[in-house]
Coordinates of C-alpha atoms in Angstrom, one line a residue:
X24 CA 3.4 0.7 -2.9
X25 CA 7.2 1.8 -2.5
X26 CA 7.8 0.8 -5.9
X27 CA 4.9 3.4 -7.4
X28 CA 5.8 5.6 -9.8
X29 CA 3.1 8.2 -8.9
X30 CA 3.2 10.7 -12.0
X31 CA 2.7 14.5 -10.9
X32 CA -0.3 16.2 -11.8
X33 CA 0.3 19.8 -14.2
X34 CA -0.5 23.1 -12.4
X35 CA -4.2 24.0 -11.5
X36 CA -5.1 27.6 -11.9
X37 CA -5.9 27.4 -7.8
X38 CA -1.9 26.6 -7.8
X39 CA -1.0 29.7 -9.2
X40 CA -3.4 31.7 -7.3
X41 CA -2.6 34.3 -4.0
X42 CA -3.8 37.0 -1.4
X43 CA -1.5 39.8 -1.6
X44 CA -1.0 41.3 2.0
X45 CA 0.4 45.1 1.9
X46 CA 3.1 46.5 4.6
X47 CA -0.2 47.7 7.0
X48 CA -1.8 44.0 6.7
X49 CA -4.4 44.6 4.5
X50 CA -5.4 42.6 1.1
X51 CA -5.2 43.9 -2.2
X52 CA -8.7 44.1 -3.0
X53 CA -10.9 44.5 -6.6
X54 CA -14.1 46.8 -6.8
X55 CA -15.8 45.2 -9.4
X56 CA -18.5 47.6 -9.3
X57 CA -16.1 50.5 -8.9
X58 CA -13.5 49.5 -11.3
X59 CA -10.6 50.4 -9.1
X60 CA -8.3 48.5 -7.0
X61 CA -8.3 49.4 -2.7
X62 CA -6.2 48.0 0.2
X63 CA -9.2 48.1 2.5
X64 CA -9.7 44.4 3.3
X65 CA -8.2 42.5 6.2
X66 CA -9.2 39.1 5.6
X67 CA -8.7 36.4 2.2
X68 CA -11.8 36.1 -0.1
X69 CA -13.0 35.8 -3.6
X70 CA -12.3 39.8 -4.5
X71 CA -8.8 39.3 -2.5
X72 CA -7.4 36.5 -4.9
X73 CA -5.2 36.7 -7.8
X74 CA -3.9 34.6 -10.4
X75 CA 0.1 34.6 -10.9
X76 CA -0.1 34.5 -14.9
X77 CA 3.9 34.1 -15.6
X78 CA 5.2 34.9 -18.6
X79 CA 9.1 34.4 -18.5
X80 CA 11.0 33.2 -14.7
X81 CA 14.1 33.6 -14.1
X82 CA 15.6 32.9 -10.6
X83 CA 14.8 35.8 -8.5
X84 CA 12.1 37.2 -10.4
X85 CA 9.1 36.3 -13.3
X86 CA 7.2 38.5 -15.3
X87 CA 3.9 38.2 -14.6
X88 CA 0.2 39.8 -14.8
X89 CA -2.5 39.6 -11.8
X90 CA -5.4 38.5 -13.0
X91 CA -9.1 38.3 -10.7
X92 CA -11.0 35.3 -10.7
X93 CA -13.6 37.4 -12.5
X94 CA -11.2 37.6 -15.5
X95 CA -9.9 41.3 -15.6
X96 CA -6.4 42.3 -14.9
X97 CA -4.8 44.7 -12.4
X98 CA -3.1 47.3 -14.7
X99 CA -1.3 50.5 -13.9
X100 CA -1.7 54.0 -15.9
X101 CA 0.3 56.0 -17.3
X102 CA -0.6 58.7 -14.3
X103 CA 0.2 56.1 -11.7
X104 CA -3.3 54.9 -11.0
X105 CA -4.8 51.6 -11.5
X106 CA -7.6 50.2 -12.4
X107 CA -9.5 46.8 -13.2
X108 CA -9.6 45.9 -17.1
X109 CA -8.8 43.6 -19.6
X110 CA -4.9 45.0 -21.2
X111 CA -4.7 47.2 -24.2
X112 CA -1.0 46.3 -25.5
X113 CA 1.2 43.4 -25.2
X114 CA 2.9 45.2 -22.5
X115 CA -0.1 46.9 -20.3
X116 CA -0.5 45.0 -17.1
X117 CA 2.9 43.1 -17.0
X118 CA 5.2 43.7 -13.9
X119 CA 8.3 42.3 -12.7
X120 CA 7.9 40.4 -10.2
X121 CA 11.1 40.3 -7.5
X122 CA 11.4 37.4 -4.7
X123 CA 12.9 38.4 -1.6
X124 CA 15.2 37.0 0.6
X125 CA 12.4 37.5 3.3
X126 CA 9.6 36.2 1.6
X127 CA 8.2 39.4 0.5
X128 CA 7.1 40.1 -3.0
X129 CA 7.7 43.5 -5.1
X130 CA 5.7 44.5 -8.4
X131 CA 7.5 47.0 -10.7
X132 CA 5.6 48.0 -13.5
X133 CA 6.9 46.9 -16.9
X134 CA 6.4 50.2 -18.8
X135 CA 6.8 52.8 -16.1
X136 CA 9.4 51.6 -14.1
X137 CA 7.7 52.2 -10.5
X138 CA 6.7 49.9 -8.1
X139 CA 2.9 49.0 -6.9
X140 CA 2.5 50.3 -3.7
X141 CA -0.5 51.5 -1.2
X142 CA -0.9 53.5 1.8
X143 CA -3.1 51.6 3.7
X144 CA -6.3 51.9 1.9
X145 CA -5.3 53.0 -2.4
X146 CA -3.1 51.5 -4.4
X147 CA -0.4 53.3 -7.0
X148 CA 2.7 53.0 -8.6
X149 CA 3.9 56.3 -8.0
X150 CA 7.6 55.9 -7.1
X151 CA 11.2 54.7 -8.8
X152 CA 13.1 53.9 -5.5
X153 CA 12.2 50.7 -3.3
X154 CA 11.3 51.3 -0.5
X155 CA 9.2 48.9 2.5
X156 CA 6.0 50.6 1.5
X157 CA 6.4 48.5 -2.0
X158 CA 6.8 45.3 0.2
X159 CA 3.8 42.8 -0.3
X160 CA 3.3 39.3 1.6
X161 CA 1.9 36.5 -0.9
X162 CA -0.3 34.3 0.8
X163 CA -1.3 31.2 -0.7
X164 CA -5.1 31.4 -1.7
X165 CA -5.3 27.4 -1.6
X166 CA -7.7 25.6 0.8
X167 CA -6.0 25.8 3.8
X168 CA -5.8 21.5 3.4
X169 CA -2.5 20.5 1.8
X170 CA -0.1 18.1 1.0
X171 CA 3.8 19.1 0.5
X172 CA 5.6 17.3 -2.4
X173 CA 9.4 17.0 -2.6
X174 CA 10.2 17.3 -6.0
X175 CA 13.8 16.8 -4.8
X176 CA 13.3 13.4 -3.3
X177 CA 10.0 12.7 -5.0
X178 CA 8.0 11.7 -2.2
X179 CA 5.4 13.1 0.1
X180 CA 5.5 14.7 3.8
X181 CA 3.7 12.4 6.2
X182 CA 3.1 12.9 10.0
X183 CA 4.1 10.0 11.9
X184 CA 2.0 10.2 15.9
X185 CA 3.4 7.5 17.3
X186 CA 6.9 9.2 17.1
X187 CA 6.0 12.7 16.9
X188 CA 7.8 13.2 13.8
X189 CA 7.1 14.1 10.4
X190 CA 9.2 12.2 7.0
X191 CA 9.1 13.1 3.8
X192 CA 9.5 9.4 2.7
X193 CA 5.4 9.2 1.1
X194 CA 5.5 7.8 -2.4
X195 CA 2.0 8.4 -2.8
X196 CA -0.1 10.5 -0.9
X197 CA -3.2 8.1 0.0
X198 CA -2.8 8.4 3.7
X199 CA -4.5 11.2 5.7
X200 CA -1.5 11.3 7.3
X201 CA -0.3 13.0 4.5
X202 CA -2.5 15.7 4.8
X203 CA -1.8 18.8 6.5
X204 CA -3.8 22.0 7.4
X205 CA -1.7 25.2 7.0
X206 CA -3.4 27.9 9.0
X207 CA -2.0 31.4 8.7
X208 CA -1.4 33.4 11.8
X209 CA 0.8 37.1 12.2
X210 CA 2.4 36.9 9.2
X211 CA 3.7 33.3 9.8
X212 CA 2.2 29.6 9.1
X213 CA 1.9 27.0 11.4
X214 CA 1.4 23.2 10.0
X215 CA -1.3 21.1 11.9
X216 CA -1.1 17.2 11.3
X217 CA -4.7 15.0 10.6
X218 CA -4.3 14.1 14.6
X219 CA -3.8 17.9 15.0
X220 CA 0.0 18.4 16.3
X221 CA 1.8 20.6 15.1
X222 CA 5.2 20.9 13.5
X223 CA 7.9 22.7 16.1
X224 CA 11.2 24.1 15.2
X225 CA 13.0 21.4 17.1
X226 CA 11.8 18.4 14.2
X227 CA 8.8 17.3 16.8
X228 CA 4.7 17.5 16.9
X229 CA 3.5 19.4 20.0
X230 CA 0.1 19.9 20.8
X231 CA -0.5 23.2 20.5
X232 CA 0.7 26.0 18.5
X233 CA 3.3 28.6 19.5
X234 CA 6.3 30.9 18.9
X235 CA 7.9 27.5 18.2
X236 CA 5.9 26.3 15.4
X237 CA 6.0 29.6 13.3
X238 CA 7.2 28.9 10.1
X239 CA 8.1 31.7 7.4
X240 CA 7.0 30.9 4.1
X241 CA 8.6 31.7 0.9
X242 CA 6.3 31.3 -2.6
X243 CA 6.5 31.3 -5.9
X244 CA 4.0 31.0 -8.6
X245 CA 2.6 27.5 -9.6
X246 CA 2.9 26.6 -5.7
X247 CA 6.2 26.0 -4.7
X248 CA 7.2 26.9 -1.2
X249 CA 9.7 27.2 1.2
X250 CA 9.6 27.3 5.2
X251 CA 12.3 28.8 7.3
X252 CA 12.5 29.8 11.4
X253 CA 13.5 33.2 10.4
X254 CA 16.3 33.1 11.3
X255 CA 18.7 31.1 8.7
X256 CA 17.4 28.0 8.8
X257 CA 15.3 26.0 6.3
X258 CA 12.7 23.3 6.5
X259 CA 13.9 19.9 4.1
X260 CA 14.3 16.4 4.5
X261 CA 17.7 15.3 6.0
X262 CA 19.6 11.8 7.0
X263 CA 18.3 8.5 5.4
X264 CA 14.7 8.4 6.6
X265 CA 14.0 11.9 5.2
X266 CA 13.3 13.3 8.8
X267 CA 11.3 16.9 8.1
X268 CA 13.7 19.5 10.0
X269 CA 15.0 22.8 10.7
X270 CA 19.1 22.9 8.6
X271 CA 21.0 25.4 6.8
X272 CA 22.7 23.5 4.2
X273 CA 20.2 22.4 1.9
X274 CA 21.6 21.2 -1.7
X275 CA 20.2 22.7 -4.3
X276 CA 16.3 22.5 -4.5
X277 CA 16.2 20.6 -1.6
X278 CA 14.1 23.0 0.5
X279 CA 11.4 23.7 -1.9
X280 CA 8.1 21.6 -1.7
X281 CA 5.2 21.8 -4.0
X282 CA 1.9 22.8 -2.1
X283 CA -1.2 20.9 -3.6
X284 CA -4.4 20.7 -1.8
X285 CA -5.1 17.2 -0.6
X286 CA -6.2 14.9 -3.1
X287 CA -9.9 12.8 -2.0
X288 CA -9.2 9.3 -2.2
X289 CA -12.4 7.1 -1.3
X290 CA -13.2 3.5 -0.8
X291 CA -15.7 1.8 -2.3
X292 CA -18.1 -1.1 -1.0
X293 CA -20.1 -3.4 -2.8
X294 CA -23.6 -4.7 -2.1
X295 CA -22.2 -7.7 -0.6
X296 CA -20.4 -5.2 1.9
X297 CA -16.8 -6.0 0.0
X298 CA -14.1 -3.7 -0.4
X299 CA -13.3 -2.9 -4.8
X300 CA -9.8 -3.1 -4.5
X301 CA -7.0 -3.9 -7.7
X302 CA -5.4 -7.1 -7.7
X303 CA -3.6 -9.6 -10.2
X304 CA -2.0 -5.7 -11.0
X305 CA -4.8 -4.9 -12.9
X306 CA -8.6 -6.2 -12.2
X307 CA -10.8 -4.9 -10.3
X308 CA -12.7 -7.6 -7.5
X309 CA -15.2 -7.0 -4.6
X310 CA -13.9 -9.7 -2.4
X311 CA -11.7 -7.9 0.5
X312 CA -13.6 -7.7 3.9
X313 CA -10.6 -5.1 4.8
X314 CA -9.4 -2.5 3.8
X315 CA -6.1 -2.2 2.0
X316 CA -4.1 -0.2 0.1
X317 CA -5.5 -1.3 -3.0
X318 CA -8.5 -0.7 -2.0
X319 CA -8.1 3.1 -2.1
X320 CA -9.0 5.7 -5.0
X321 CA -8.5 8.8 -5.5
X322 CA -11.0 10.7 -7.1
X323 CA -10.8 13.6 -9.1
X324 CA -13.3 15.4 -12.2
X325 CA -12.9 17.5 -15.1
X326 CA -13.8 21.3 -14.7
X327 CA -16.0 19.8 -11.7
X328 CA -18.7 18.7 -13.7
X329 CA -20.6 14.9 -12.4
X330 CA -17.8 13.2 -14.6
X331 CA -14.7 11.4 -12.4
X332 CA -12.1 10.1 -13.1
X333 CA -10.7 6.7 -10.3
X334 CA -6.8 6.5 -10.2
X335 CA -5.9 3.5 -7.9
X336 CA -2.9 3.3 -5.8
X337 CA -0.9 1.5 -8.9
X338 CA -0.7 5.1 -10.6
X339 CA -3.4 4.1 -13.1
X340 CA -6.6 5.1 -13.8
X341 CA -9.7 2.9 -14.1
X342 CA -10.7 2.5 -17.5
X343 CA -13.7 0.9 -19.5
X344 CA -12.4 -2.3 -21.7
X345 CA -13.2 -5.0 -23.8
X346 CA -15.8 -7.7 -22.8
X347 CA -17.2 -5.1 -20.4
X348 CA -14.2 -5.4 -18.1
X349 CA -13.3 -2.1 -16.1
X350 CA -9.3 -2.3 -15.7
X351 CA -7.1 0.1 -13.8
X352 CA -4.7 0.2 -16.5
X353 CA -5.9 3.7 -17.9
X354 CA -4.2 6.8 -18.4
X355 CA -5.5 10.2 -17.5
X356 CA -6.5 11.3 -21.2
X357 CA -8.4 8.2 -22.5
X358 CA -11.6 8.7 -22.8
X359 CA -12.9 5.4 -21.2
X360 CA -11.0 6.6 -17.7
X361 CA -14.2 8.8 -17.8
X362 CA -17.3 8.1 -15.5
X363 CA -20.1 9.7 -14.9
X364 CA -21.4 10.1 -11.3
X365 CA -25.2 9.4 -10.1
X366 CA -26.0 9.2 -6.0
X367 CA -28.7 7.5 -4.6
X368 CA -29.0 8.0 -0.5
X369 CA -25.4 8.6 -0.1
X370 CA -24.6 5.8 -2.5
X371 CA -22.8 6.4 -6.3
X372 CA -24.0 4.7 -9.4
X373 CA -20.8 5.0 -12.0
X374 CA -21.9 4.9 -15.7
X375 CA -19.3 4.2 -18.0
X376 CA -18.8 6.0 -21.3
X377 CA -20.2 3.3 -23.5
X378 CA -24.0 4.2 -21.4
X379 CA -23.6 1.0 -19.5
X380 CA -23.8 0.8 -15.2
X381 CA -20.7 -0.4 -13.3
X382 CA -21.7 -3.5 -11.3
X383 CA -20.2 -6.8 -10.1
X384 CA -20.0 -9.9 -12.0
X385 CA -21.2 -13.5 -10.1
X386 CA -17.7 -14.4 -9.8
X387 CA -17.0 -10.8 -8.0
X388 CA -15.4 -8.9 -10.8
X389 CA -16.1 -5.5 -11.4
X390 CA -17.8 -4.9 -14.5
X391 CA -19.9 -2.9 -17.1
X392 CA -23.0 -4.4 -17.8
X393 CA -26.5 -3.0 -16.5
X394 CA -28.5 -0.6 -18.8
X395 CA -30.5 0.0 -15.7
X396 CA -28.8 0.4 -12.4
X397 CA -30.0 -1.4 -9.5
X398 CA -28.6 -2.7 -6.4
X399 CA -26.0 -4.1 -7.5
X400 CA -24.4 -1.3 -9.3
X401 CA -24.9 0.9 -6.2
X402 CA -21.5 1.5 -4.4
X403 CA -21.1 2.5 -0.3
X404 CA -18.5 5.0 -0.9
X405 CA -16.3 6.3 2.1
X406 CA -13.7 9.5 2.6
X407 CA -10.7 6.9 3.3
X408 CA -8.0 9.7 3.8
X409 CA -10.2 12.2 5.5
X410 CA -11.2 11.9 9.7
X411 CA -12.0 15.7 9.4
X412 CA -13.8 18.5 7.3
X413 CA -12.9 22.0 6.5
X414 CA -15.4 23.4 4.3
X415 CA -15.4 26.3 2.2
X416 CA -17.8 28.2 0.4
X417 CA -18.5 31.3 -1.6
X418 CA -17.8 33.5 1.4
X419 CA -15.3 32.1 3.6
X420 CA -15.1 28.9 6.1
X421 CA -17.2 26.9 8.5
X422 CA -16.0 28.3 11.9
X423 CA -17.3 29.8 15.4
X424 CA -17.0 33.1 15.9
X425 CA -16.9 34.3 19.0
X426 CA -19.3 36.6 18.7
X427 CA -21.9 34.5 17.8
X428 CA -23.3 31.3 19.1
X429 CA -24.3 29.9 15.6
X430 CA -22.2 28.6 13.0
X431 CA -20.6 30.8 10.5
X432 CA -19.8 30.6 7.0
X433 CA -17.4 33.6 6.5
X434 CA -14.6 32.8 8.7
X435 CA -10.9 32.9 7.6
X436 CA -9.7 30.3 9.2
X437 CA -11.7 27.1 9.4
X438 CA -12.9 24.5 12.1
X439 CA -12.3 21.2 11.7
X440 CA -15.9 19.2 11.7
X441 CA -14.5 15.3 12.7
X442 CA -16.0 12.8 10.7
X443 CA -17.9 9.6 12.7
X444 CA -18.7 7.1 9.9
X445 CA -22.6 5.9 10.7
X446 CA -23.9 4.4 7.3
X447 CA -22.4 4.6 3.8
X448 CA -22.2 8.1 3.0
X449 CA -24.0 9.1 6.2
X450 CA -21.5 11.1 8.8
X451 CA -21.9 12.3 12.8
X452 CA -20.4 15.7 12.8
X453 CA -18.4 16.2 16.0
X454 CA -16.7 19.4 16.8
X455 CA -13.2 19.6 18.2
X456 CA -14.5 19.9 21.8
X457 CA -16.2 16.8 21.4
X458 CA -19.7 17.9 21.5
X459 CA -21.8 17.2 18.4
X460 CA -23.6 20.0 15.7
X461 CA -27.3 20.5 16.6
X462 CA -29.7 22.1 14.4
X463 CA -32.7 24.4 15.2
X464 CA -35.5 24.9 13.7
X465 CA -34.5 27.6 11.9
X466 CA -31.9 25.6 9.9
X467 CA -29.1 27.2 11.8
X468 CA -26.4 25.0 13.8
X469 CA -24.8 25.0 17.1
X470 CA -21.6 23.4 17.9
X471 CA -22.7 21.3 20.8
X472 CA -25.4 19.3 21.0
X473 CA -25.1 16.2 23.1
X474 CA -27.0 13.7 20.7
X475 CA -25.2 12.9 17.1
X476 CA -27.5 14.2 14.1
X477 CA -26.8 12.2 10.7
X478 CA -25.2 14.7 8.0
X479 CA -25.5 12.8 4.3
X480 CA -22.0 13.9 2.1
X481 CA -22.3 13.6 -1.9
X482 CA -19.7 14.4 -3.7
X483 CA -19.6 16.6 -6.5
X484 CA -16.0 16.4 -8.0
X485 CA -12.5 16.2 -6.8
X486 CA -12.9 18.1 -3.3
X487 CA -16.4 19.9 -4.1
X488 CA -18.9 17.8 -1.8
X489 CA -22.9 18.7 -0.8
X490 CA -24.5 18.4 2.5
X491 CA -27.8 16.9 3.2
X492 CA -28.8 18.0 6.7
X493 CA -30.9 16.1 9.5
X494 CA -33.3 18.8 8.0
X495 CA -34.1 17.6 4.9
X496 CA -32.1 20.4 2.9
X497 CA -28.7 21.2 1.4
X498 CA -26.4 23.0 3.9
X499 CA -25.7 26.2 2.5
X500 CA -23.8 29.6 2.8
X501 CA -25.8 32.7 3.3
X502 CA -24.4 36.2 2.4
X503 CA -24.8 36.9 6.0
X504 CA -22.4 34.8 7.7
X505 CA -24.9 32.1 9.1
X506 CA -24.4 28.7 7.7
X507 CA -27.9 27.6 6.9
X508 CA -29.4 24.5 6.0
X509 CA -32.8 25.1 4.1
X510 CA -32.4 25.0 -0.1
X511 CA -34.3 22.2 -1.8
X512 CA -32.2 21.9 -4.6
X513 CA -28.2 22.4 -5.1
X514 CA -27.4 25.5 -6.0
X515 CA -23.6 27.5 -5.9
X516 CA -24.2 28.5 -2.0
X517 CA -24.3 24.8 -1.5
X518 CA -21.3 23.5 -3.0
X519 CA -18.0 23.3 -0.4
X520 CA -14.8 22.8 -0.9
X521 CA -13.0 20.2 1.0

């Protein structure tokens, strides 16, 4: 696969999207029920994010409006107050948006001239002259599980354990060594590996975090970053293997990465218990009994509805064709790349776009043939670039909190849940201790239970999944914290994202 030319997806509205932390560590928060705009908030949610919409960049600075994932804008009034509305002119709601050298973002309203600014608890723009009060922080509001692309050397960062090193030398980010979790800690970020090292100022993985693996992040809309010790030097890929280090003379570009959230690519298993995987360039056979590059898929869905789309490891999508053949030689906006998703026991069913089932042929190829799906258009289907879990939903992350001995749903930092395969599509969770997640009777969990429970995953587009507990019902996040597992049917407080 060094020979891929792995085209770059466009910007996703959850690229473009940040918290906004002010000088006394608090979020710039919405009131949708109040119509006004507070600093009250210490922690990242749904009311706390904001959507970068840029209308000209230049450099150093972007015009730009905030806009809530609710739809209304952040505008400023000619008194100085704001509030939460759609704009009245051309010109109501736009800022100009400054990068600075240390990372820190100001917001200078376009008409008025004076910067946004809060003391501690309301928000203004009140004054003319700059001052650190007008200083915010932009955190990224991505899921905190990323890959970092060089557009400068047009390859992937991937963590290498066995020399405790990390290259930016990935042409296509299929490996779950490619994935990283960016927690956010003090102002600072810290970048743990899929074996859960982290990266240290001195270019190695250590096994814990510290002082030493504090990165400072500097971002600009659309998802381009940059890391730095804080104290001149920058994080970019140097000598001929692209080692990821600590320098201070990056060329031109070389030090910003683009920060996606990692891409689901799966493996899928025939009836006969054989690995789909792309060969003579282009078809599609069940016939490898292991698992190869070819073999893997990324998956990813349209507005995150039951329709996917299967892009293979040759940069090509798979696509319905002639003579009922399924090809990956598709591009992303043909229509027969489209497929719509069915599960059956932690099984998929693909349908194709002309109503047909996806199935295998007597002589192993991959085809679309069955009006009625049966057995043999039933697929095992395996996370191949993901040993762990941090889910998300509507209120926050799957975490312990030490204030509880029950699993919690609200947290803003996540806990890994490690993945033990059992059965197609049927999962152990393990916690990071080793233990295993219990349930009681109550539909509540507990991190350690000593016997392994079996957790059935479905997804539900590119990193939206379901959970089907030992229960009996879809794992779900309650308004109160408590991660629950008691709905019959799937409903918003049962989607995660991944």
């Amino acid at each position: 696969m060094g020979d891929v030319e792995w085209m770059q997806r466009l910007p996703k509205p959850e690229d473009l999207r940040v918290g906004l932390i002010s000088w006394a560590g608090s979020y710039l928060t919405y009131e949708p029920y109040k119509n006004m705009v507070t600093t009250t908030t210490k922690g990242l949610g749904r009311r706390q994010t904001w959507e970068i919409l840029v209308s000209n960049e230049h450099d150093t600075q972007a015009v730009v409006r905030l806009r809530s994932l609710q739809g209304l804008y952040l505008l400023c009034e000619a008194d100085g107050s704001l509030c939460y509305d759609r704009p009245r002119t051309s010109h109501h709601g736009c800022f100009l948006l400054r990068f600075h050298r240390n990372g820190k973002w100001t917001l200078q309203c376009i008409i008025s001239g004076r910067y946004l600014e809060s003391d501690g608890q309301d928000v203004f723009c009140n004054s003319r002259v700059l001052s650190a009060y007008h200083m915010w922080t932009p955190r990224p509001a991505l899921h905190v599980h990323v890959i970092l692309y060089s557009p400068f050397n047009h390859c992937y960062a991937r963590a290498d354990p066995t020399v405790g090193r990390v290259w930016v030398d990935a042409p296509v980010p299929c490996l779950a060594e490619c994935g990283f979790l960016l927690h956010f800690q003090d102002g600072c970020y810290h970048l743990e590996t899929s074996t859960h090292c982290f990266l240290s100022h001195l270019d190695r993985l250590v096994s814990k975090p510290s002082p030493q693996t504090a990165f400072h992040m500097q971002v600009r809309p659309g998802g381009h970053v940059a890391l730095s010790d804080g104290e001149g030097g920058m994080l970019y890929a140097q000598g001929s293997r692209l080692l990821l280090g600590l320098g201070s003379n990056p060329r031109r570009g070389e030090e910003w990465f683009i920060l996606q959230r990692c891409p689901t690519w799966v493996s899928l298993r025939a009836k006969t218990r054989k690995f789909l995987s792309v060969v003579y360039d282009v078809e599609i056979y069940a016939a490898s009994e292991h698992l190869t590059p070819m073999s893997l898929f990324q998956l990813e869905s349209i507005n995150d509805r039951p329709i996917l789309q299967l892009r293979s490891a040759n940069g090509c999508y798979l696509a319905q064709r002639r003579h009922r053949a399924v090809l990956a030689n598709g591009h992303p906006l043909e229509c027969d790349t489209f497929f719509r998703m069915h599960w059956k026991f932690g099984r998929i069913i693909l349908q194709s776009p002309n109503g047909c089932f996806l199935g295998i042929a007597p002589n192993s190829l991959l085809i679309a043939h069955a009006s009625i799906p049966g057995p043999n258009e039933e697929f095992g289907i395996r996370l191949a670039n993901r040993p762990f879990l941090a889910l998300r939903g509507r209120y926050g992350y799957v975490g312990i909190s030490s204030g509880h001995d029950l699993m919690q749903c609200n947290m803003d930092q996540p806990n890994c849940i490690h993945l033990l395969p059992c059965r197609q599509g049927i999962y152990h969770f393990q916690a990071q201790g080793g233990s295993f997640w219990s349930i009681t009777s109550f539909g509540t969990f507990r991190p350690w239970g000593k016997f392994a429970l079996n957790f059935c995953i479905e997804l539900q587009g590119s990193n939206l999944l379901t959970v089907l507990a030992p229960n009996g019902f879809y794992m779900r996040s309650d308004r109160s914290g408590t991660l629950l597992a008691d709905s019959e049917d799937i409903t918003k407080e049962c989607i995660w994202e991944f």
